[in-house]
Amino acid sequence: SGSGYIAYCGRFEVDEEKEIVTHIPSVALVPNLIHQRQVRSVTMVGDKLALQANVGNLTSVLDWKKQ
């Protein structure tokens, strides 16, 4: 269970100029992520926000849409 799934919460920092957000988890499903900086590129178009993570050969994208 939990395979292919990631969850964490904590602080974050936004760098608008570089278009990145950095998450600093204080709680995580995967304990190795705790206090490790997780950098995500940010794309905003209209009412849509996408966060993209590139780790090795894997690319993950989380899409949000304003309701």
PDB file of C-alpha atoms in Angstrom:
ATOM      1  CA  SER A   1       0.000   0.000   0.000  1.00  0.00           C
ATOM      2  CA  GLY A   2       1.191   3.520  -0.717  1.00  0.00           C
ATOM      3  CA  SER A   3       3.120   2.376  -3.794  1.00  0.00           C
ATOM      4  CA  GLY A   4       3.321   5.212  -6.302  1.00  0.00           C
ATOM      5  CA  TYR A   5       1.809   7.656  -3.817  1.00  0.00           C
ATOM      6  CA  ILE A   6       3.502  10.524  -1.985  1.00  0.00           C
ATOM      7  CA  ALA A   7       2.146  12.802   0.724  1.00  0.00           C
ATOM      8  CA  TYR A   8       3.770  15.438   2.895  1.00  0.00           C
ATOM      9  CA  CYS A   9       3.075  18.745   4.619  1.00  0.00           C
ATOM     10  CA  GLY A  10       5.189  21.549   6.003  1.00  0.00           C
ATOM     11  CA  ARG A  11       6.643  24.920   5.074  1.00  0.00           C
ATOM     12  CA  PHE A  12       7.211  26.181   1.550  1.00  0.00           C
ATOM     13  CA  GLU A  13       9.152  28.973  -0.141  1.00  0.00           C
ATOM     14  CA  VAL A  14       8.240  30.643  -3.451  1.00  0.00           C
ATOM     15  CA  ASP A  15      10.778  32.100  -5.886  1.00  0.00           C
ATOM     16  CA  GLU A  16       8.663  33.986  -8.426  1.00  0.00           C
ATOM     17  CA  GLU A  17      11.654  35.015 -10.530  1.00  0.00           C
ATOM     18  CA  LYS A  18      12.835  31.403 -11.022  1.00  0.00           C
ATOM     19  CA  GLU A  19       9.226  30.097 -11.130  1.00  0.00           C
ATOM     20  CA  ILE A  20       9.819  27.460  -8.451  1.00  0.00           C
ATOM     21  CA  VAL A  21       8.309  26.484  -5.132  1.00  0.00           C
ATOM     22  CA  THR A  22      10.363  24.603  -2.553  1.00  0.00           C
ATOM     23  CA  HIS A  23       8.547  22.425  -0.033  1.00  0.00           C
ATOM     24  CA  ILE A  24      10.258  21.588   3.270  1.00  0.00           C
ATOM     25  CA  PRO A  25       8.227  18.689   4.723  1.00  0.00           C
ATOM     26  CA  SER A  26       7.854  18.352   8.484  1.00  0.00           C
ATOM     27  CA  VAL A  27       5.593  15.293   8.100  1.00  0.00           C
ATOM     28  CA  ALA A  28       5.799  12.789   5.223  1.00  0.00           C
ATOM     29  CA  LEU A  29       4.494   9.379   4.198  1.00  0.00           C
ATOM     30  CA  VAL A  30       8.105   8.607   3.229  1.00  0.00           C
ATOM     31  CA  PRO A  31      10.233   9.495   6.299  1.00  0.00           C
ATOM     32  CA  ASN A  32      13.343  10.208   4.168  1.00  0.00           C
ATOM     33  CA  LEU A  33      11.579  13.324   2.790  1.00  0.00           C
ATOM     34  CA  ILE A  34      11.292  15.004   6.203  1.00  0.00           C
ATOM     35  CA  HIS A  35      13.317  18.266   6.248  1.00  0.00           C
ATOM     36  CA  GLN A  36      14.612  17.548   2.702  1.00  0.00           C
ATOM     37  CA  ARG A  37      13.946  20.378   0.253  1.00  0.00           C
ATOM     38  CA  GLN A  38      11.560  19.351  -2.543  1.00  0.00           C
ATOM     39  CA  VAL A  39      11.876  21.723  -5.510  1.00  0.00           C
ATOM     40  CA  ARG A  40       8.979  22.022  -7.956  1.00  0.00           C
ATOM     41  CA  SER A  41       8.743  24.136 -11.076  1.00  0.00           C
ATOM     42  CA  VAL A  42       5.570  26.231 -11.255  1.00  0.00           C
ATOM     43  CA  THR A  43       3.478  27.012 -14.322  1.00  0.00           C
ATOM     44  CA  MET A  44       0.445  29.287 -14.067  1.00  0.00           C
ATOM     45  CA  VAL A  45      -1.869  29.826 -17.028  1.00  0.00           C
ATOM     46  CA  GLY A  46      -5.263  31.434 -16.491  1.00  0.00           C
ATOM     47  CA  ASP A  47      -7.040  29.513 -13.758  1.00  0.00           C
ATOM     48  CA  LYS A  48      -4.599  26.570 -13.858  1.00  0.00           C
ATOM     49  CA  LEU A  49      -1.532  25.881 -11.718  1.00  0.00           C
ATOM     50  CA  ALA A  50       0.906  23.036 -12.372  1.00  0.00           C
ATOM     51  CA  LEU A  51       3.722  21.872 -10.103  1.00  0.00           C
ATOM     52  CA  GLN A  52       6.330  19.673 -11.777  1.00  0.00           C
ATOM     53  CA  ALA A  53       8.955  17.511 -10.091  1.00  0.00           C
ATOM     54  CA  ASN A  54      11.866  15.942 -11.937  1.00  0.00           C
ATOM     55  CA  VAL A  55      13.623  13.159 -10.012  1.00  0.00           C
ATOM     56  CA  GLY A  56      16.064  11.072 -12.034  1.00  0.00           C
ATOM     57  CA  ASN A  57      14.199   9.692 -15.051  1.00  0.00           C
ATOM     58  CA  LEU A  58      10.800  10.357 -13.473  1.00  0.00           C
ATOM     59  CA  THR A  59       8.681  13.470 -14.046  1.00  0.00           C
ATOM     60  CA  SER A  60       5.568  14.046 -11.944  1.00  0.00           C
ATOM     61  CA  VAL A  61       3.029  16.815 -12.504  1.00  0.00           C
ATOM     62  CA  LEU A  62       0.302  17.974 -10.132  1.00  0.00           C
ATOM     63  CA  ASP A  63      -2.380  20.089 -11.835  1.00  0.00           C
ATOM     64  CA  TRP A  64      -4.736  22.419  -9.976  1.00  0.00           C
ATOM     65  CA  LYS A  65      -7.678  24.338 -11.443  1.00  0.00           C
ATOM     66  CA  LYS A  66      -9.436  27.226  -9.691  1.00  0.00           C
ATOM     67  CA  GLN A  67     -13.157  26.582  -9.265  1.00  0.00           C
TER      68      GLN A  67
END
